[in-house]
Structures are given as structure tokens and as C-alpha cells.
XYZ file of C-alpha atoms in Angstrom:
656
model
C 0.000 0.000 0.000
C 1.781 3.190 -1.158
C 0.051 5.279 1.534
C 1.833 5.121 4.893
C -0.173 3.608 7.728
C -0.897 6.281 10.298
C -1.541 6.190 14.044
C -3.335 8.671 16.281
C -1.013 9.462 19.205
C -1.739 11.175 22.528
C 1.211 12.106 24.759
C 0.303 12.970 28.338
C 3.174 14.445 30.354
C 3.869 16.533 33.427
C 3.704 20.220 32.533
C 7.353 20.738 33.560
C 8.352 18.522 30.634
C 6.391 20.492 28.029
C 9.270 22.569 26.671
C 11.587 19.550 26.411
C 8.968 17.450 24.646
C 8.048 20.195 22.173
C 11.726 20.761 21.324
C 12.203 17.022 20.923
C 9.185 16.712 18.626
C 10.364 19.569 16.432
C 13.772 17.993 16.172
C 12.379 14.549 15.333
C 9.891 15.834 12.731
C 7.648 12.766 12.935
C 4.417 14.042 14.558
C 1.755 16.274 13.036
C 0.201 17.997 16.037
C -3.556 18.015 15.683
C -5.936 17.993 18.622
C -8.647 15.365 18.249
C -12.189 16.583 18.807
C -12.923 13.850 21.352
C -10.216 15.083 23.765
C -10.412 18.826 23.078
C -12.579 19.329 26.171
C -10.085 17.664 28.519
C -7.908 20.746 28.891
C -7.369 24.358 28.001
C -5.302 25.828 25.227
C -3.172 28.658 26.578
C -2.773 31.853 24.593
C 0.760 32.089 23.198
C 1.952 35.469 21.950
C 3.527 35.396 18.492
C 3.456 39.127 17.688
C 7.138 39.725 18.417
C 8.214 36.797 16.215
C 5.906 37.861 13.411
C 7.323 41.408 13.572
C 10.876 40.045 13.466
C 10.062 37.862 10.480
C 8.434 40.796 8.719
C 11.569 42.903 9.181
C 13.835 40.119 7.889
C 11.583 39.568 4.866
C 11.772 43.309 4.185
C 15.592 43.135 4.245
C 15.664 40.141 1.874
C 13.230 41.842 -0.485
C 15.368 45.008 -0.295
C 18.497 43.017 -1.242
C 16.703 41.375 -4.154
C 15.695 44.766 -5.509
C 19.060 46.473 -5.129
C 21.622 43.702 -5.598
C 24.134 44.612 -8.299
C 24.485 41.080 -9.720
C 21.063 39.738 -10.624
C 20.623 35.948 -10.401
C 20.295 34.031 -13.646
C 16.935 32.795 -14.849
C 17.828 29.294 -13.700
C 18.875 30.526 -10.236
C 15.633 32.505 -9.928
C 13.538 29.544 -11.064
C 15.408 26.911 -9.055
C 17.134 28.655 -6.120
C 19.735 26.520 -4.382
C 19.083 26.072 -0.641
C 21.736 26.897 1.947
C 23.055 23.676 3.441
C 23.563 24.402 7.141
C 24.480 21.986 9.958
C 21.734 21.626 12.537
C 23.960 22.935 15.324
C 24.634 26.164 13.396
C 20.953 26.530 12.554
C 19.808 26.164 16.148
C 22.544 28.539 17.361
C 21.453 31.340 15.038
C 21.723 34.642 16.900
C 22.090 37.087 14.027
C 21.014 40.601 15.036
C 19.155 41.826 11.981
C 18.038 45.144 13.492
C 21.041 47.284 12.323
C 20.668 45.883 8.799
C 16.926 46.500 8.872
C 17.359 50.114 10.014
C 20.031 50.720 7.376
C 17.797 49.257 4.657
C 14.849 51.407 5.761
C 17.047 54.526 5.818
C 18.467 53.794 2.365
C 15.011 53.085 1.020
C 13.716 56.417 2.352
C 16.663 58.321 0.849
C 16.243 56.615 -2.495
C 12.521 57.299 -2.483
C 13.164 60.977 -1.668
C 15.656 61.226 -4.529
C 13.230 59.467 -6.860
C 10.449 61.893 -5.950
C 12.723 64.914 -6.314
C 14.050 63.687 -9.661
C 10.509 63.275 -10.959
C 9.615 66.801 -9.842
C 12.765 68.272 -11.387
C 12.182 66.378 -14.626
C 8.739 67.978 -14.811
C 10.246 71.411 -14.223
C 12.940 70.788 -16.818
C 10.380 69.745 -19.408
C 8.425 72.952 -18.663
C 11.412 75.284 -18.740
C 12.863 73.796 -21.918
C 9.836 75.168 -23.806
C 10.913 78.736 -22.982
C 14.715 78.543 -23.323
C 14.630 81.063 -26.218
C 13.084 83.675 -23.909
C 15.885 86.127 -22.928
C 13.819 87.840 -20.225
C 14.477 86.913 -16.563
C 11.445 85.048 -15.339
C 11.221 87.057 -12.127
C 10.642 90.180 -14.264
C 7.436 88.763 -15.738
C 4.515 90.132 -13.778
C 3.354 93.516 -12.647
C 5.145 96.806 -11.989
C 3.668 100.114 -10.837
C 2.375 101.020 -14.323
C 2.739 97.900 -16.466
C 1.863 94.270 -16.619
C 3.591 91.552 -18.675
C 1.970 88.282 -19.702
C 3.732 85.282 -21.228
C 1.792 83.344 -23.863
C 2.470 80.110 -25.730
C 0.230 79.820 -28.753
C 0.097 78.279 -32.214
C 1.004 80.514 -35.200
C -2.577 80.702 -36.487
C -3.711 82.481 -33.298
C -0.961 85.090 -33.374
C -2.586 87.265 -36.079
C -5.990 86.953 -34.411
C -4.499 88.006 -31.050
C -2.791 91.062 -32.496
C -5.926 92.015 -34.476
C -8.190 91.880 -31.409
C -5.686 93.822 -29.259
C -5.318 96.493 -31.930
C -9.113 96.874 -32.024
C -9.087 97.502 -28.231
C -6.281 100.089 -28.199
C -2.557 100.690 -28.527
C -1.340 100.411 -24.920
C 0.460 97.133 -25.522
C 3.763 95.921 -26.973
C 4.444 92.368 -28.166
C 7.792 90.538 -28.053
C 7.984 87.301 -30.046
C 10.376 84.393 -29.557
C 10.610 80.906 -31.073
C 8.917 78.221 -29.037
C 9.034 74.465 -28.920
C 7.664 72.753 -32.009
C 5.223 74.932 -33.968
C 4.270 77.127 -31.028
C 5.346 80.708 -30.574
C 6.345 82.414 -27.352
C 4.815 85.884 -27.069
C 5.488 88.269 -24.225
C 2.798 90.987 -24.097
C 3.675 94.154 -22.190
C 0.650 96.341 -21.480
C -0.182 99.456 -19.471
C -2.201 98.541 -16.426
C -5.173 100.420 -17.829
C -5.167 97.917 -20.667
C -5.124 94.812 -18.442
C -8.851 94.162 -18.537
C -8.910 94.488 -22.345
C -6.052 91.994 -22.595
C -7.853 89.479 -20.357
C -11.049 89.801 -22.426
C -9.156 89.202 -25.683
C -7.324 86.154 -24.297
C -10.591 84.702 -23.068
C -12.228 85.419 -26.423
C -9.611 83.603 -28.503
C -9.041 80.811 -25.957
C -5.431 81.497 -24.902
C -4.339 80.988 -21.304
C -1.290 82.854 -19.886
C 1.653 80.687 -18.923
C 1.867 79.954 -15.177
C 5.149 78.604 -13.835
C 4.963 75.688 -11.338
C 7.184 77.653 -8.927
C 9.136 80.916 -8.928
C 12.382 80.771 -10.931
C 15.253 83.211 -11.057
C 17.086 84.236 -14.227
C 16.093 83.281 -17.720
C 14.391 79.998 -18.500
C 17.650 78.620 -19.908
C 19.555 79.560 -16.754
C 16.870 77.984 -14.598
C 16.875 74.845 -16.788
C 20.668 74.602 -16.474
C 20.387 74.801 -12.689
C 17.750 72.058 -12.730
C 19.978 69.852 -14.906
C 22.918 70.410 -12.558
C 20.763 69.488 -9.574
C 19.526 66.346 -11.324
C 23.097 65.292 -12.114
C 24.018 65.850 -8.484
C 21.067 63.734 -7.329
C 21.957 61.023 -9.847
C 25.488 60.822 -8.412
C 24.026 60.622 -4.916
C 21.564 57.927 -6.046
C 24.386 55.816 -7.487
C 26.323 56.030 -4.232
C 23.230 54.927 -2.314
C 22.645 52.050 -4.737
C 26.235 50.900 -4.299
C 25.792 51.060 -0.552
C 22.488 49.166 -0.780
C 24.082 46.486 -2.965
C 26.889 46.084 -0.430
C 24.384 44.789 2.132
C 24.087 41.590 0.109
C 26.952 40.381 2.305
C 24.327 39.842 5.001
C 22.092 37.755 2.754
C 23.197 34.379 4.125
C 22.767 35.534 7.733
C 19.345 36.991 6.940
C 18.149 33.793 5.246
C 19.418 31.701 8.125
C 17.717 34.018 10.617
C 14.498 33.959 8.589
C 14.222 30.191 8.717
C 15.293 30.087 12.359
C 12.573 32.518 13.433
C 10.062 30.854 11.085
C 10.731 27.550 12.850
C 10.439 29.297 16.215
C 7.112 30.798 15.138
C 5.948 27.366 14.024
C 6.820 26.069 17.471
C 4.851 28.841 19.189
C 1.820 28.140 17.017
C 1.971 24.436 17.762
C 2.192 25.210 21.468
C -1.276 26.718 21.082
C -2.498 23.253 20.081
C -1.318 21.670 23.335
C -3.984 21.005 25.951
C -3.191 22.009 29.524
C -4.694 20.598 32.699
C -3.685 21.536 36.238
C -0.652 19.244 36.293
C -0.300 17.808 32.803
C -0.128 18.662 29.133
C -1.691 16.613 26.306
C -0.009 16.612 22.925
C -2.100 14.898 20.287
C -1.533 14.235 16.600
C -0.791 11.870 13.726
C 2.338 9.846 13.187
C 3.471 7.183 10.729
C 2.961 3.790 12.364
C 6.603 2.905 11.805
C 7.739 5.994 13.763
C 5.790 5.253 16.963
C 8.618 3.225 18.513
C 11.155 5.838 17.450
C 9.103 8.477 19.254
C 8.818 6.349 22.403
C 12.561 5.731 22.438
C 13.310 9.435 22.056
C 10.885 10.397 24.818
C 12.659 8.050 27.208
C 15.722 10.300 26.967
C 13.916 13.129 28.813
C 12.615 11.134 31.773
C 9.635 9.063 32.775
C 7.005 11.726 33.476
C 5.005 10.935 30.366
C 2.782 8.282 28.848
C 1.949 7.664 25.197
C -1.255 6.190 23.776
C -1.643 5.226 20.130
C -4.482 3.788 18.078
C -5.538 3.157 14.481
C -7.510 5.824 12.586
C -11.276 5.599 12.905
C -13.692 5.876 9.960
C -14.641 9.493 9.355
C -11.395 10.920 10.729
C -9.431 13.294 8.504
C -6.163 11.380 8.377
C -3.166 13.131 6.750
C -1.587 11.422 3.748
C 2.020 10.374 3.353
C 2.640 8.808 -0.064
C 5.169 6.016 -0.066
C 5.946 4.687 -3.509
C 8.887 2.800 -4.925
C 11.964 4.527 -6.363
C 10.605 4.553 -9.938
C 6.941 5.262 -9.157
C 7.852 8.078 -6.754
C 8.938 10.186 -9.737
C 5.316 10.341 -10.935
C 3.842 11.471 -7.593
C 3.901 15.023 -8.922
C 0.987 14.094 -11.212
C -1.081 12.883 -8.264
C -0.224 15.976 -6.236
C -1.192 18.263 -9.127
C -4.674 16.721 -9.126
C -5.053 16.313 -5.364
C -3.906 13.745 -2.824
C -6.007 10.628 -2.194
C -7.902 10.356 1.049
C -6.688 7.819 3.582
C -9.450 5.348 2.825
C -8.712 4.807 -0.872
C -5.855 3.626 -3.070
C -3.002 5.845 -4.189
C -3.398 6.155 -7.988
C 0.316 6.798 -8.582
C 1.395 3.147 -9.185
C -1.447 2.743 -11.671
C -0.906 5.940 -13.628
C 2.913 5.768 -13.737
C 3.313 3.119 -16.514
C 0.530 4.677 -18.569
C 1.968 8.188 -18.315
C 5.391 6.795 -19.211
C 3.995 5.187 -22.369
C 1.699 8.062 -23.311
C 4.468 10.643 -23.014
C 6.735 8.492 -25.190
C 4.080 8.109 -27.880
C 3.212 11.834 -27.896
C 6.836 12.977 -28.226
C 7.737 9.916 -30.292
C 11.252 10.766 -31.473
C 14.544 9.089 -30.562
C 16.739 12.201 -30.609
C 14.187 14.383 -28.817
C 13.826 11.650 -26.216
C 17.591 11.398 -25.808
C 17.878 15.155 -25.190
C 15.013 15.110 -22.703
C 16.411 12.053 -20.896
C 19.839 13.686 -20.532
C 18.223 16.877 -19.256
C 15.939 15.029 -16.852
C 18.606 12.792 -15.308
C 21.655 15.072 -15.375
C 20.119 18.424 -14.360
C 19.281 17.316 -10.770
C 22.915 16.247 -10.319
C 24.149 19.797 -10.933
C 21.276 21.806 -9.485
C 20.711 22.109 -5.762
C 16.953 21.831 -5.801
C 14.237 20.393 -3.618
C 13.330 16.711 -3.744
C 10.048 17.563 -5.486
C 11.873 19.395 -8.287
C 14.318 16.538 -8.702
C 11.467 14.067 -9.053
C 9.849 16.280 -11.670
C 13.072 16.273 -13.685
C 13.322 12.504 -13.297
C 9.756 12.128 -14.544
C 10.680 14.111 -17.664
C 13.794 11.956 -17.992
C 11.730 8.779 -17.967
C 9.402 10.379 -20.500
C 12.496 10.892 -22.645
C 13.391 7.207 -22.273
C 9.912 6.233 -23.433
C 10.266 8.600 -26.381
C 13.571 6.942 -27.342
C 11.875 3.529 -27.383
C 8.848 4.755 -29.348
C 11.067 6.727 -31.742
C 13.135 3.617 -32.481
C 10.011 1.535 -33.057
C 8.471 4.134 -35.398
C 11.720 5.129 -37.157
C 11.586 8.793 -36.082
C 15.104 10.145 -35.509
C 14.608 13.901 -35.927
C 11.816 12.839 -38.273
C 13.429 11.263 -41.316
C 16.687 13.239 -41.012
C 18.760 10.075 -40.430
C 17.586 8.723 -43.811
C 19.560 11.530 -45.484
C 22.898 11.131 -43.721
C 26.072 11.248 -45.846
C 27.248 7.962 -47.324
C 30.014 7.368 -44.781
C 27.336 7.370 -42.044
C 25.200 4.830 -43.865
C 25.667 2.287 -41.053
C 23.637 4.507 -38.729
C 20.819 4.724 -41.258
C 20.813 0.940 -41.694
C 20.826 0.465 -37.900
C 17.839 2.807 -37.571
C 15.877 0.908 -40.197
C 16.511 -2.453 -38.538
C 14.853 -1.131 -35.339
C 11.792 0.278 -37.082
C 8.626 -1.758 -36.474
C 5.895 0.657 -37.559
C 6.026 3.638 -39.916
C 3.065 5.827 -38.891
C 3.790 8.318 -41.717
C 3.114 5.838 -44.529
C 0.853 3.441 -42.609
C -0.854 5.239 -39.711
C -3.587 2.669 -38.962
C -1.533 0.282 -36.750
C -0.371 3.184 -34.563
C -3.921 4.518 -34.240
C -5.219 1.079 -33.242
C -2.372 0.685 -30.746
C -3.263 4.054 -29.157
C -6.934 3.083 -28.847
C -6.023 -0.298 -27.361
C -3.892 1.458 -24.751
C -6.895 3.620 -23.918
C -9.112 0.536 -23.631
C -6.624 -1.106 -21.282
C -6.446 1.990 -19.070
C -10.241 2.263 -18.889
C -10.435 -1.407 -17.851
C -7.699 -0.879 -15.264
C -9.680 2.048 -13.890
C -12.782 -0.121 -13.532
C -10.776 -2.882 -11.890
C -9.197 -0.476 -9.383
C -12.668 0.817 -8.595
C -13.799 -2.777 -8.045
C -10.925 -3.382 -5.604
C -11.645 -0.119 -3.774
C -15.326 -0.989 -3.256
C -14.456 -4.564 -2.261
C -12.009 -3.295 0.386
C -14.777 -1.110 1.762
C -17.034 -4.145 1.834
C -19.449 -2.618 -0.678
C -19.703 -6.011 -2.330
C -22.901 -5.289 -4.275
C -21.484 -2.158 -5.902
C -18.150 -3.863 -6.540
C -19.710 -6.810 -8.361
C -22.808 -5.310 -10.002
C -21.342 -1.957 -11.050
C -17.600 -2.167 -11.457
C -17.101 -5.857 -12.262
C -20.298 -5.950 -14.360
C -19.156 -3.116 -16.635
C -15.636 -4.516 -16.736
C -16.973 -7.866 -18.003
C -19.395 -6.211 -20.453
C -16.646 -4.115 -22.083
C -14.372 -7.171 -22.317
C -17.255 -9.092 -23.913
C -17.746 -6.350 -26.521
C -14.044 -6.448 -27.375
C -14.128 -10.259 -27.696
C -17.227 -10.056 -29.868
C -15.576 -7.542 -32.196
C -12.454 -9.712 -32.223
C -14.494 -12.778 -33.145
C -15.276 -11.201 -36.518
C -11.596 -11.714 -37.333
C -10.693 -14.606 -35.036
C -13.094 -17.510 -35.440
C -12.014 -19.351 -32.296
C -13.498 -16.537 -30.180
C -17.031 -16.958 -31.556
C -18.158 -19.801 -29.225
C -17.291 -17.654 -26.214
C -17.850 -14.065 -27.358
C -21.577 -14.092 -28.180
C -22.785 -15.893 -25.017
C -20.530 -13.737 -22.876
C -21.833 -10.535 -24.492
C -25.466 -11.563 -24.023
C -24.839 -12.772 -20.472
C -23.067 -9.613 -19.294
C -25.656 -7.392 -20.972
C -28.461 -9.253 -19.196
C -26.518 -8.990 -15.928
C -26.343 -5.197 -16.275
C -30.026 -4.968 -17.205
C -30.866 -7.025 -14.137
C -28.686 -5.079 -11.671
C -28.402 -1.437 -12.779
C -31.988 -0.610 -11.881
C -31.810 -2.209 -8.453
C -32.290 1.119 -6.656
C -35.785 1.526 -8.181
C -38.778 0.220 -6.236
C -41.125 -0.187 -9.197
C -40.401 -3.489 -11.046
C -41.070 -1.894 -14.436
C -38.676 0.960 -13.652
C -36.075 -1.570 -12.495
C -36.127 -3.193 -15.955
C -36.278 0.103 -17.884
C -33.422 1.604 -15.859
C -31.390 -1.544 -16.476
C -31.964 -1.357 -20.230
C -31.188 2.380 -20.343
C -27.983 1.790 -18.403
C -26.547 -0.008 -21.446
C -26.370 3.416 -23.075
C -23.435 4.013 -20.763
C -21.290 2.079 -23.199
C -21.274 5.225 -25.363
C -19.502 7.074 -22.554
C -16.817 4.393 -22.366
C -16.477 4.462 -26.162
C -15.933 8.228 -26.017
C -13.283 7.739 -23.347
C -11.412 5.232 -25.502
C -11.610 7.415 -28.629
C -10.048 10.250 -26.632
C -6.790 8.263 -26.645
C -6.462 8.797 -30.412
C -4.741 12.058 -29.446
C -1.658 9.984 -28.575
C -1.342 8.942 -32.213
C -2.087 12.470 -33.510
C 0.497 14.160 -31.274
C 3.192 11.608 -32.082
C 2.517 11.986 -35.799
C 2.642 15.805 -35.656
C 5.958 15.695 -33.796
C 7.523 13.558 -36.567
C 6.019 15.643 -39.369
C 7.321 18.942 -37.936
C 10.778 17.341 -37.599
C 10.577 16.319 -41.287
C 9.538 19.888 -42.135
C 12.605 21.195 -40.264
C 14.861 18.928 -42.322
C 13.127 19.937 -45.583
C 13.347 23.693 -44.910
C 16.969 23.333 -43.872
C 17.733 21.536 -47.142
C 16.068 24.334 -49.153
C 18.307 26.988 -47.584
C 21.307 24.740 -48.033
C 21.439 25.534 -51.757
C 22.555 29.149 -51.056
C 26.195 29.826 -52.030
C 29.070 29.919 -49.518
C 27.165 29.914 -46.212
C 24.193 27.861 -47.341
C 25.233 24.962 -45.117
C 25.321 27.274 -42.098
C 21.866 28.737 -42.830
C 20.554 25.215 -43.392
C 21.928 24.102 -40.039
C 20.520 27.111 -38.177
C 17.044 26.772 -39.741
C 16.895 23.052 -38.965
C 18.167 23.646 -35.426
C 15.648 26.425 -34.778
C 12.706 24.353 -35.983
C 13.794 21.283 -34.050
C 14.244 23.230 -30.797
C 10.790 24.726 -31.280
C 9.365 21.284 -32.028
C 11.029 19.739 -28.976
C 9.691 22.429 -26.633
C 6.152 22.485 -28.000
C 5.864 18.726 -28.478
C 7.331 18.092 -25.019
C 4.822 20.494 -23.496
C 1.990 18.872 -25.441
C 3.146 15.405 -24.416
C 3.058 16.370 -20.733
C -0.281 18.198 -20.858
C -2.189 15.616 -22.895
C -0.718 12.601 -21.118
C -1.684 14.164 -17.779
C -5.095 15.117 -19.139
C -5.826 11.497 -20.050
C -4.978 10.454 -16.488
C -7.164 13.108 -14.896
C -10.186 13.033 -17.221
C -10.389 9.480 -18.564
C -8.658 7.430 -15.860
C -9.217 9.094 -12.482
C -12.949 9.517 -13.104
C -13.353 5.732 -12.944
C -12.285 5.347 -9.325
C -10.494 8.317 -7.783
C -12.024 10.496 -5.037
C -9.025 12.530 -3.730
C -9.582 15.071 -0.916
C -6.539 14.029 1.132
C -4.384 16.392 3.197
C -0.590 16.252 3.056
C 1.081 14.865 6.176
C 3.030 17.794 7.616
C 4.950 16.695 10.689
C 5.991 19.352 13.177
C 9.595 20.215 12.396
C 11.845 22.999 11.177
C 9.927 25.104 8.637
C 12.603 26.326 6.255
C 12.445 28.281 3.013
C 16.070 29.090 2.285
C 17.958 26.592 4.439
C 18.410 22.853 4.196
C 19.151 21.685 7.725
C 21.635 18.824 7.645
C 21.521 15.873 10.024
C 17.966 16.709 11.068
C 16.247 14.129 13.228
């Protein structure tokens, strides 16, 4: 059974031993603390303050985020996607005493200075853009305004309004003088100097023609060009200051390791405080309850003996209806495909783990969909070698291994169907003819010239998986002692589908005829007799039984869905052939034709490998989830999460 057997454990100890036991449990990492409802009323749960730890963690996360934003050397795409954990001895991890406060204060101060500079730069850039429009104006800006007898107004207007402005002002009087200067783009800069008695006439004219006097965002001294030069100088000064601050901010990356270590240390401490809230307290004792793998019960007892005798441990099997956490335990090969089960949802404790059943099918389906020897070889090398060089989590390594095994399946299928970069290996130079002959000796089916055998093989695989799904469902119901459902529903449909296949086979194989027809009639009558058993009316029992035979259409649709395996494998080979053909066309160009040919073929094949690999994963997984799991799988399980060190950046060595 690839799901670990679990035990419900209750540890009752003297309250003076609480701290030692909690520390021991976190170090062991074997118990998921979870108070059972039936004992929750036996004690009280004390309030444990976690605010200080949460504040500390928030400050450390701020520092790490600050370093990520201002580090000078950005991590590569691979490092960002698959960050390597820090491998730290347990003793160093538990002794973490890094004082992050000075770093936090420095980061906050730098952030505030950088934000102030950013705000100031934005404001100055706005001023510079405004002033640059009036750099041709030789008049000091502080002189624009009112004197005792005059008033000056600065206008920016398009050329077509200039004549209209002058015409309207002339109609109102002569107490005005214009000064014109080139503006930015098509616009003109016009400075109108008027006698104060003419001010109202000027305002009326401007309102009439729709021109608004220029208003500066703040007072400036000197001409617009002088003011703009001062703004530029100030911006350059701020830019130099910003660079110094950025260099200083980047230098704090030297604390990154300490910050990550402190983060995981305080995160583990916070986890401990939260679990302490789940401990029941009586006047003299504490009760720690939870789930543990059955095989770890003795290990826990032995460890508890090291802290004294003021404790007692009770364990029992899970009871029906209890929400038991799930710990998948598959073999070395099957474990690589657990990611597919986790993507869909873990099984509940009372059903079978689907991973051992889906693993061989996914392996085959992926190989058929990708279906090329060279593509499979590349994927296998990537899947098996990458985890050796990348420091990644166990889950990521298993994902790579799953892709690697998919590559192995593709190598096998590619050899059987003669697809080695499509038909590229049929056009190798003469001195490599041995490779071409070797390839042809391995070819069993050529789906390009004769697609029918491959299509039939894909459908047969689908039929087998549907039957396996029904059989697993039969076993599941039998284990639950739902014998009627197991025999009448699951086994009945299993036998009926097998009978249909035998009947169809008897049209070609005469020796099947004596068995096929009676079996088909017998299983059909069995379904008619049993599928309406829930109805009380005898007539409805028979009608429901007859109508249930229509369900065979659903199974037929499921099987036809597996034709996508053939279609995807065929498209992968055809695109590879297209890459070879296009490459050959460019190869006729003089001098560098061979290089262009190679690049075109390489580009198309890389594209084909990526897209076909993605399609192989998605469609192979889709067949598991939609066609296979629907026959028996319930899911709804919760991952077993034993109380231990909760780490994000650190891999604690020698834990437990």
C-alpha cells in the first residue's frame, strides 16, 4: 500500500516537561500535532503570543526583499527559477543569533533616501520639461509680472492664433507691446507688455480667442535657460548621490546568508509557538495529540525516554470518518510520478493511491506523444543530469526525473516508429550509412506511410487503461465491503466491455465466436438485471437496467479520446521532417548555405522539442485526470506535515 499507515497518538506528560517534549518533537519531525475533537474538552489551550516573532520575520523579509531589488548582480533565470538552498548543519541553525536590526534600520534609511531622490528627480524632470519650452526667452522670469504702471503676460500659442491676437488687441487700443520668440515645435512664445489700464482688455481678448497665460509651477530666477541649467545640474548631483546609495544598498548583500538563516530560524520558532497553542493544559499535565506514521511510533517512544519518565503515550488506528493526513510512499521509480497525483489532489486515507497505476501509462503516453529518438535522448539527458548539478528540492528533482523517464519512453517509441529527428537520419552522408541501416533495422511501424496500426495501438492502450480504472474501482469498493457495488457496477461493466471487445475480435478470429456471443449476451443481461436495483417499481427496475446499457457510449468516447496519442506523435515527426526539408532548401545558397541550413533546422527542431514536449506532458496528464481518475479516484486528502523545522532558504543537515 503506497500510503503510509498512520496512528493517532496522545502524549500525556507533566507540565514541567512540556518545553523539552516540544523541542524534541520539532527535532524529530515525525508528529503532526492536531488535537482530536474527542479530547479537546479535557484541557485548556493557553494563549501564546507570536506578535514579536511575526514582527521580526516581517523585518527580515523586508531586508531580503530590499536586497533582491538592489543587488548589483542579478541571479540568472535558472537561479531565480530553481534557487539553491543553503546547506547548514543543525547545530549552526539552532545557534542562530544574528542581530538583523542594524541591517533593517540601514535598509529602511536607504530606502527612504532613495525614495526621496526618486520623488525629487521626478519633480525636477517635470520642471525641466516645462522650462525647456521657454529657453529662447531672454527675459528673466522674475521680471514677468506687474510693476507700478505695467503688466507683462507670457503666452504660448500656435502661429494661427498670433494674427488673431494682435488684431483683437489692436481693435481695443494701442497700450500694448508684443515681443515674439521661437517656441518648442510649432508654437510661438509671445510676451505681451501692457499698461495697467489695458489689463482688462487683454484678459477679455485672451478669453475670447481661448489662450491661457503661462503659469510657472514655482518661482524661478534668471532666464528659462539659466533655470533649466540649474535644474539639470541638480539632477546630475542627485543622480550621483543615487548611485552612491545604490552601491551602498548592494553592499548589504553580504548579510544575505545571515538573513536567510535568521528567517528560517525565526520561522521555525514561530511554528513552534503556534503548535504550542495546540497543546492542551490541565492543572498538572499537558496533552499533545496528533498523527504519526505507524513505523515511527517506537522511534518516538525511544526518544521520549531520553527526557525522563514523566510521560505516557497512547496510540491507536484511525477511525472511519477521521481526517487522516496522507504520506505517499511509492517505490523509487513510481515516486517520480507522484507530482501528477499531487497536481490533481492527494487521495484520502481510505482509498488507493493512484500513482502506481498511472505511472506506466503516463510513461507510455508521453513516449508516444513525443515519439522521437533524438528528442527523447535530449530530454532524458536533461531530466537525469540536471538534478545532479542543481541544488533543488526533492520535489523538483522528481519532476526532472519524470521528464527523464518520459524521454526514455520517447527513445523507445522513436526507435520503433523510425523517427530520428523525423526522417533526417535517412539523409545522412554515405560514410554514415551504417547509422541509417541500424535505424531501419529497429523500425517496427512507420506511422507516416501506414498510420492505422499506430492509431489502433493508441486506442487499445486507452481501452486497457479504462479497464484498469474499472478494476481499481472494483478493488476499492471490495475493500470497503461494498460487495454489491463492486460486483454489479464495477465488475459488471468490466466484463461487459471485455465481452464487446471479444465479440468484435471474433469477426476476425473464429475461435473466439463460441465464447464471445454468449458472454456478451450474459453480461448485458446482468447489467439490465442489476443497474436498476435502486428503483422500487419493477417496471422501472427493468427500464433503468436497459437504459444503463447506453453508458457504453460514454466508455467508447473515453477510448476514442486516446487517439490524441497517435495524432500528437505523428505531428511531432512531421514537424521534424519539415525542419529537415526547410533546412535543405536553404542549403542551396552559395558559400554559407550549409550554415543557414543548419541554423534553420536547429531552430525548428528546438521549437518542435519544446512544443511537443509540453503537449506530451499536458495531454498525457489530461488522459490520467479526465479518462482514468474519473473511474475510481475520489481525492480530498491532506498532506502529512509533521511538526519540524519550517525552512524556506535553508536545508538543515543531520535533522532528526
